Amino acid sequence: MPETDTALADEIVALTNAARRDAGLPELAVSPCATEQAVHRASVLVAEDRFEHDPLDEIVDACDVGTVGENLALGYPSARATVDGWLASPGHRANLLQRLFTSIGVGCVPSDRGPLCAQVFLG
C-alpha cells in the first residue's frame, strides 16, 4: 500500500461532516471502498505527476454504486485549508454538500508539491 497521511484524511472527513451539519445535511459514513478508491486515485496521480480528474467509472464498478463524485486538492497546508478551498469553489462545494451522497472516502498521499488528497463520494 502506498504511503498515505491517514491523520490528514481523517481530519478532512471530520471537517467535511462538520460543513454538512452546518448546512443541515446528514453526515457521511466512511466507506472502506471509497477510501480504497481515493487512496488509489491519489497514489496514481502522485506517481504519474498529474493533477487531474480521471473517469469515475472504475469507482462505480468497484463500489457498486450509481452516484459518485470526486474532489481533488494539492499542496494545501492543512485539512482546514483543504476543506475551506473546496467550500470556496462552487463545483467542489456542490460535491461536498450533495444531498444524494451517503458515504465518503479520503486518501492523502505526499508529493513534491505537498499532499495530494482525493475525496470520493458515494450515493
PDB file of N, CA and C in Angstrom, residues 4-72:
ATOM      1  N   THR A   4       0.514   6.931   2.917  1.00  0.00           N
ATOM      2  CA  THR A   4      -0.639   7.827   2.999  1.00  0.00           C
ATOM      3  C   THR A   4      -0.599   8.582   4.317  1.00  0.00           C
ATOM      4  N   ASP A   5      -1.271   9.714   4.344  1.00  0.00           N
ATOM      5  CA  ASP A   5      -1.396  10.507   5.566  1.00  0.00           C
ATOM      6  C   ASP A   5      -2.815  10.319   6.089  1.00  0.00           C
ATOM      7  N   THR A   6      -2.978   9.263   6.901  1.00  0.00           N
ATOM      8  CA  THR A   6      -4.324   8.935   7.380  1.00  0.00           C
ATOM      9  C   THR A   6      -4.852   9.976   8.364  1.00  0.00           C
ATOM     10  N   ALA A   7      -3.980  10.615   9.128  1.00  0.00           N
ATOM     11  CA  ALA A   7      -4.441  11.650  10.068  1.00  0.00           C
ATOM     12  C   ALA A   7      -5.038  12.822   9.297  1.00  0.00           C
ATOM     13  N   LEU A   8      -4.375  13.229   8.223  1.00  0.00           N
ATOM     14  CA  LEU A   8      -4.897  14.316   7.387  1.00  0.00           C
ATOM     15  C   LEU A   8      -6.228  13.913   6.765  1.00  0.00           C
ATOM     16  N   ALA A   9      -6.296  12.699   6.247  1.00  0.00           N
ATOM     17  CA  ALA A   9      -7.533  12.210   5.634  1.00  0.00           C
ATOM     18  C   ALA A   9      -8.670  12.164   6.651  1.00  0.00           C
ATOM     19  N   ASP A  10      -8.392  11.678   7.848  1.00  0.00           N
ATOM     20  CA  ASP A  10      -9.427  11.596   8.888  1.00  0.00           C
ATOM     21  C   ASP A  10      -9.931  12.979   9.266  1.00  0.00           C
ATOM     22  N   GLU A  11      -9.030  13.950   9.340  1.00  0.00           N
ATOM     23  CA  GLU A  11      -9.440  15.309   9.682  1.00  0.00           C
ATOM     24  C   GLU A  11     -10.286  15.916   8.564  1.00  0.00           C
ATOM     25  N   ILE A  12      -9.958  15.613   7.319  1.00  0.00           N
ATOM     26  CA  ILE A  12     -10.767  16.099   6.192  1.00  0.00           C
ATOM     27  C   ILE A  12     -12.176  15.523   6.263  1.00  0.00           C
ATOM     28  N   VAL A  13     -12.290  14.247   6.600  1.00  0.00           N
ATOM     29  CA  VAL A  13     -13.619  13.635   6.755  1.00  0.00           C
ATOM     30  C   VAL A  13     -14.397  14.362   7.859  1.00  0.00           C
ATOM     31  N   ALA A  14     -13.753  14.592   8.996  1.00  0.00           N
ATOM     32  CA  ALA A  14     -14.430  15.256  10.118  1.00  0.00           C
ATOM     33  C   ALA A  14     -14.880  16.676   9.737  1.00  0.00           C
ATOM     34  N   LEU A  15     -14.015  17.419   9.056  1.00  0.00           N
ATOM     35  CA  LEU A  15     -14.359  18.788   8.648  1.00  0.00           C
ATOM     36  C   LEU A  15     -15.438  18.798   7.566  1.00  0.00           C
ATOM     37  N   THR A  16     -15.412  17.803   6.692  1.00  0.00           N
ATOM     38  CA  THR A  16     -16.463  17.675   5.680  1.00  0.00           C
ATOM     39  C   THR A  16     -17.806  17.442   6.356  1.00  0.00           C
ATOM     40  N   ASN A  17     -17.836  16.538   7.327  1.00  0.00           N
ATOM     41  CA  ASN A  17     -19.092  16.268   8.031  1.00  0.00           C
ATOM     42  C   ASN A  17     -19.544  17.471   8.853  1.00  0.00           C
ATOM     43  N   ALA A  18     -18.620  18.237   9.399  1.00  0.00           N
ATOM     44  CA  ALA A  18     -18.997  19.465  10.118  1.00  0.00           C
ATOM     45  C   ALA A  18     -19.651  20.454   9.163  1.00  0.00           C
ATOM     46  N   ALA A  19     -19.092  20.599   7.959  1.00  0.00           N
ATOM     47  CA  ALA A  19     -19.676  21.507   6.965  1.00  0.00           C
ATOM     48  C   ALA A  19     -21.066  21.028   6.553  1.00  0.00           C
ATOM     49  N   ARG A  20     -21.233  19.728   6.428  1.00  0.00           N
ATOM     50  CA  ARG A  20     -22.552  19.191   6.080  1.00  0.00           C
ATOM     51  C   ARG A  20     -23.558  19.439   7.217  1.00  0.00           C
ATOM     52  N   ARG A  21     -23.131  19.221   8.450  1.00  0.00           N
ATOM     53  CA  ARG A  21     -24.013  19.509   9.591  1.00  0.00           C
ATOM     54  C   ARG A  21     -24.429  20.977   9.597  1.00  0.00           C
ATOM     55  N   ASP A  22     -23.462  21.871   9.372  1.00  0.00           N
ATOM     56  CA  ASP A  22     -23.744  23.305   9.356  1.00  0.00           C
ATOM     57  C   ASP A  22     -24.751  23.673   8.274  1.00  0.00           C
ATOM     58  N   ALA A  23     -24.776  22.886   7.185  1.00  0.00           N
ATOM     59  CA  ALA A  23     -25.697  23.132   6.075  1.00  0.00           C
ATOM     60  C   ALA A  23     -27.017  22.381   6.256  1.00  0.00           C
ATOM     61  N   GLY A  24     -27.177  21.702   7.409  1.00  0.00           N
ATOM     62  CA  GLY A  24     -28.411  20.973   7.679  1.00  0.00           C
ATOM     63  C   GLY A  24     -28.501  19.642   6.959  1.00  0.00           C
ATOM     64  N   LEU A  25     -27.363  19.092   6.569  1.00  0.00           N
ATOM     65  CA  LEU A  25     -27.328  17.817   5.852  1.00  0.00           C
ATOM     66  C   LEU A  25     -26.816  16.703   6.758  1.00  0.00           C
ATOM     67  N   PRO A  26     -27.192  15.455   6.454  1.00  0.00           N
ATOM     68  CA  PRO A  26     -26.671  14.343   7.258  1.00  0.00           C
ATOM     69  C   PRO A  26     -25.178  14.134   7.021  1.00  0.00           C
ATOM     70  N   GLU A  27     -24.510  13.614   8.032  1.00  0.00           N
ATOM     71  CA  GLU A  27     -23.094  13.284   7.902  1.00  0.00           C
ATOM     72  C   GLU A  27     -22.926  12.110   6.945  1.00  0.00           C
ATOM     73  N   LEU A  28     -21.743  12.006   6.396  1.00  0.00           N
ATOM     74  CA  LEU A  28     -21.396  10.900   5.506  1.00  0.00           C
ATOM     75  C   LEU A  28     -20.694   9.807   6.302  1.00  0.00           C
ATOM     76  N   ALA A  29     -21.065   8.564   6.037  1.00  0.00           N
ATOM     77  CA  ALA A  29     -20.379   7.424   6.647  1.00  0.00           C
ATOM     78  C   ALA A  29     -19.085   7.171   5.882  1.00  0.00           C
ATOM     79  N   VAL A  30     -18.053   6.728   6.588  1.00  0.00           N
ATOM     80  CA  VAL A  30     -16.798   6.379   5.919  1.00  0.00           C
ATOM     81  C   VAL A  30     -16.968   5.011   5.262  1.00  0.00           C
ATOM     82  N   SER A  31     -16.715   4.957   3.974  1.00  0.00           N
ATOM     83  CA  SER A  31     -16.819   3.724   3.195  1.00  0.00           C
ATOM     84  C   SER A  31     -15.434   3.156   2.937  1.00  0.00           C
ATOM     85  N   PRO A  32     -15.194   1.900   3.327  1.00  0.00           N
ATOM     86  CA  PRO A  32     -13.908   1.287   3.008  1.00  0.00           C
ATOM     87  C   PRO A  32     -13.630   1.282   1.503  1.00  0.00           C
ATOM     88  N   CYS A  33     -14.645   1.036   0.685  1.00  0.00           N
ATOM     89  CA  CYS A  33     -14.447   1.010  -0.761  1.00  0.00           C
ATOM     90  C   CYS A  33     -14.081   2.405  -1.271  1.00  0.00           C
ATOM     91  N   ALA A  34     -14.802   3.443  -0.829  1.00  0.00           N
ATOM     92  CA  ALA A  34     -14.495   4.805  -1.265  1.00  0.00           C
ATOM     93  C   ALA A  34     -13.103   5.217  -0.794  1.00  0.00           C
ATOM     94  N   THR A  35     -12.733   4.812   0.416  1.00  0.00           N
ATOM     95  CA  THR A  35     -11.401   5.132   0.934  1.00  0.00           C
ATOM     96  C   THR A  35     -10.320   4.462   0.087  1.00  0.00           C
ATOM     97  N   GLU A  36     -10.510   3.187  -0.217  1.00  0.00           N
ATOM     98  CA  GLU A  36      -9.553   2.455  -1.053  1.00  0.00           C
ATOM     99  C   GLU A  36      -9.421   3.128  -2.424  1.00  0.00           C
ATOM    100  N   GLN A  37     -10.535   3.517  -2.998  1.00  0.00           N
ATOM    101  CA  GLN A  37     -10.510   4.180  -4.309  1.00  0.00           C
ATOM    102  C   GLN A  37      -9.827   5.545  -4.233  1.00  0.00           C
ATOM    103  N   ALA A  38     -10.076   6.297  -3.173  1.00  0.00           N
ATOM    104  CA  ALA A  38      -9.456   7.614  -3.011  1.00  0.00           C
ATOM    105  C   ALA A  38      -7.938   7.493  -2.877  1.00  0.00           C
ATOM    106  N   VAL A  39      -7.494   6.534  -2.061  1.00  0.00           N
ATOM    107  CA  VAL A  39      -6.054   6.309  -1.889  1.00  0.00           C
ATOM    108  C   VAL A  39      -5.434   5.904  -3.225  1.00  0.00           C
ATOM    109  N   HIS A  40      -6.107   5.010  -3.935  1.00  0.00           N
ATOM    110  CA  HIS A  40      -5.587   4.551  -5.229  1.00  0.00           C
ATOM    111  C   HIS A  40      -5.471   5.717  -6.210  1.00  0.00           C
ATOM    112  N   ARG A  41      -6.528   6.530  -6.297  1.00  0.00           N
ATOM    113  CA  ARG A  41      -6.526   7.641  -7.254  1.00  0.00           C
ATOM    114  C   ARG A  41      -5.427   8.650  -6.908  1.00  0.00           C
ATOM    115  N   ALA A  42      -5.304   8.989  -5.632  1.00  0.00           N
ATOM    116  CA  ALA A  42      -4.266   9.944  -5.222  1.00  0.00           C
ATOM    117  C   ALA A  42      -2.877   9.372  -5.502  1.00  0.00           C
ATOM    118  N   SER A  43      -2.692   8.091  -5.223  1.00  0.00           N
ATOM    119  CA  SER A  43      -1.394   7.437  -5.441  1.00  0.00           C
ATOM    120  C   SER A  43      -1.001   7.446  -6.912  1.00  0.00           C
ATOM    121  N   VAL A  44      -1.953   7.154  -7.789  1.00  0.00           N
ATOM    122  CA  VAL A  44      -1.687   7.149  -9.228  1.00  0.00           C
ATOM    123  C   VAL A  44      -1.304   8.554  -9.697  1.00  0.00           C
ATOM    124  N   LEU A  45      -2.041   9.549  -9.252  1.00  0.00           N
ATOM    125  CA  LEU A  45      -1.744  10.927  -9.677  1.00  0.00           C
ATOM    126  C   LEU A  45      -0.349  11.361  -9.228  1.00  0.00           C
ATOM    127  N   VAL A  46       0.019  11.021  -7.986  1.00  0.00           N
ATOM    128  CA  VAL A  46       1.355  11.375  -7.496  1.00  0.00           C
ATOM    129  C   VAL A  46       2.422  10.616  -8.293  1.00  0.00           C
ATOM    130  N   ALA A  47       2.212   9.327  -8.491  1.00  0.00           N
ATOM    131  CA  ALA A  47       3.196   8.506  -9.213  1.00  0.00           C
ATOM    132  C   ALA A  47       3.396   8.995 -10.643  1.00  0.00           C
ATOM    133  N   GLU A  48       2.314   9.484 -11.258  1.00  0.00           N
ATOM    134  CA  GLU A  48       2.379   9.941 -12.648  1.00  0.00           C
ATOM    135  C   GLU A  48       2.599  11.448 -12.750  1.00  0.00           C
ATOM    136  N   ASP A  49       2.782  12.109 -11.600  1.00  0.00           N
ATOM    137  CA  ASP A  49       2.987  13.553 -11.550  1.00  0.00           C
ATOM    138  C   ASP A  49       1.903  14.299 -12.329  1.00  0.00           C
ATOM    139  N   ARG A  50       0.651  13.917 -12.045  1.00  0.00           N
ATOM    140  CA  ARG A  50      -0.518  14.559 -12.676  1.00  0.00           C
ATOM    141  C   ARG A  50      -1.406  15.127 -11.581  1.00  0.00           C
ATOM    142  N   PHE A  51      -2.234  16.088 -11.972  1.00  0.00           N
ATOM    143  CA  PHE A  51      -3.261  16.608 -11.072  1.00  0.00           C
ATOM    144  C   PHE A  51      -4.488  16.907 -11.914  1.00  0.00           C
ATOM    145  N   GLU A  52      -5.303  15.868 -12.098  1.00  0.00           N
ATOM    146  CA  GLU A  52      -6.498  15.982 -12.934  1.00  0.00           C
ATOM    147  C   GLU A  52      -7.447  14.843 -12.575  1.00  0.00           C
ATOM    148  N   HIS A  53      -8.707  15.056 -12.913  1.00  0.00           N
ATOM    149  CA  HIS A  53      -9.705  14.014 -12.652  1.00  0.00           C
ATOM    150  C   HIS A  53      -9.629  12.938 -13.728  1.00  0.00           C
ATOM    151  N   ASP A  54      -9.687  11.693 -13.297  1.00  0.00           N
ATOM    152  CA  ASP A  54      -9.812  10.565 -14.202  1.00  0.00           C
ATOM    153  C   ASP A  54     -11.280  10.145 -14.225  1.00  0.00           C
ATOM    154  N   PRO A  55     -11.701   9.389 -15.249  1.00  0.00           N
ATOM    155  CA  PRO A  55     -13.098   8.922 -15.279  1.00  0.00           C
ATOM    156  C   PRO A  55     -13.477   8.191 -13.988  1.00  0.00           C
ATOM    157  N   LEU A  56     -14.718   8.340 -13.596  1.00  0.00           N
ATOM    158  CA  LEU A  56     -15.182   7.772 -12.331  1.00  0.00           C
ATOM    159  C   LEU A  56     -15.773   6.372 -12.478  1.00  0.00           C
ATOM    160  N   ASP A  57     -15.772   5.844 -13.708  1.00  0.00           N
ATOM    161  CA  ASP A  57     -16.386   4.530 -13.963  1.00  0.00           C
ATOM    162  C   ASP A  57     -15.825   3.429 -13.066  1.00  0.00           C
ATOM    163  N   GLU A  58     -14.506   3.438 -12.842  1.00  0.00           N
ATOM    164  CA  GLU A  58     -13.923   2.353 -12.048  1.00  0.00           C
ATOM    165  C   GLU A  58     -14.413   2.408 -10.598  1.00  0.00           C
ATOM    166  N   ILE A  59     -14.720   3.592 -10.095  1.00  0.00           N
ATOM    167  CA  ILE A  59     -15.277   3.700  -8.732  1.00  0.00           C
ATOM    168  C   ILE A  59     -16.695   3.141  -8.713  1.00  0.00           C
ATOM    169  N   VAL A  60     -17.492   3.501  -9.725  1.00  0.00           N
ATOM    170  CA  VAL A  60     -18.861   2.987  -9.821  1.00  0.00           C
ATOM    171  C   VAL A  60     -18.837   1.463  -9.823  1.00  0.00           C
ATOM    172  N   ASP A  61     -17.939   0.893 -10.637  1.00  0.00           N
ATOM    173  CA  ASP A  61     -17.848  -0.572 -10.731  1.00  0.00           C
ATOM    174  C   ASP A  61     -17.330  -1.197  -9.441  1.00  0.00           C
ATOM    175  N   ALA A  62     -16.247  -0.641  -8.887  1.00  0.00           N
ATOM    176  CA  ALA A  62     -15.613  -1.229  -7.703  1.00  0.00           C
ATOM    177  C   ALA A  62     -16.529  -1.174  -6.484  1.00  0.00           C
ATOM    178  N   CYS A  63     -17.253  -0.070  -6.338  1.00  0.00           N
ATOM    179  CA  CYS A  63     -18.061   0.132  -5.130  1.00  0.00           C
ATOM    180  C   CYS A  63     -19.538  -0.194  -5.351  1.00  0.00           C
ATOM    181  N   ASP A  64     -19.901  -0.562  -6.585  1.00  0.00           N
ATOM    182  CA  ASP A  64     -21.268  -0.964  -6.919  1.00  0.00           C
ATOM    183  C   ASP A  64     -22.290   0.088  -6.487  1.00  0.00           C
ATOM    184  N   VAL A  65     -22.090   1.317  -6.975  1.00  0.00           N
ATOM    185  CA  VAL A  65     -23.000   2.423  -6.668  1.00  0.00           C
ATOM    186  C   VAL A  65     -23.424   3.103  -7.960  1.00  0.00           C
ATOM    187  N   GLY A  66     -24.461   3.914  -7.867  1.00  0.00           N
ATOM    188  CA  GLY A  66     -24.944   4.633  -9.037  1.00  0.00           C
ATOM    189  C   GLY A  66     -24.498   6.077  -9.088  1.00  0.00           C
ATOM    190  N   THR A  67     -24.203   6.654  -7.936  1.00  0.00           N
ATOM    191  CA  THR A  67     -23.840   8.063  -7.872  1.00  0.00           C
ATOM    192  C   THR A  67     -22.463   8.190  -7.235  1.00  0.00           C
ATOM    193  N   VAL A  68     -21.581   8.924  -7.902  1.00  0.00           N
ATOM    194  CA  VAL A  68     -20.228   9.090  -7.382  1.00  0.00           C
ATOM    195  C   VAL A  68     -19.748  10.504  -7.701  1.00  0.00           C
ATOM    196  N   GLY A  69     -18.907  11.026  -6.832  1.00  0.00           N
ATOM    197  CA  GLY A  69     -18.300  12.333  -7.050  1.00  0.00           C
ATOM    198  C   GLY A  69     -16.882  12.323  -6.512  1.00  0.00           C
ATOM    199  N   GLU A  70     -16.100  13.324  -6.932  1.00  0.00           N
ATOM    200  CA  GLU A  70     -14.707  13.380  -6.505  1.00  0.00           C
ATOM    201  C   GLU A  70     -14.260  14.828  -6.391  1.00  0.00           C
ATOM    202  N   ASN A  71     -13.537  15.107  -5.334  1.00  0.00           N
ATOM    203  CA  ASN A  71     -12.810  16.370  -5.193  1.00  0.00           C
ATOM    204  C   ASN A  71     -11.335  16.035  -5.065  1.00  0.00           C
ATOM    205  N   LEU A  72     -10.496  16.862  -5.673  1.00  0.00           N
ATOM    206  CA  LEU A  72      -9.044  16.724  -5.561  1.00  0.00           C
ATOM    207  C   LEU A  72      -8.465  18.015  -5.005  1.00  0.00           C
TER     208      LEU A  72
END
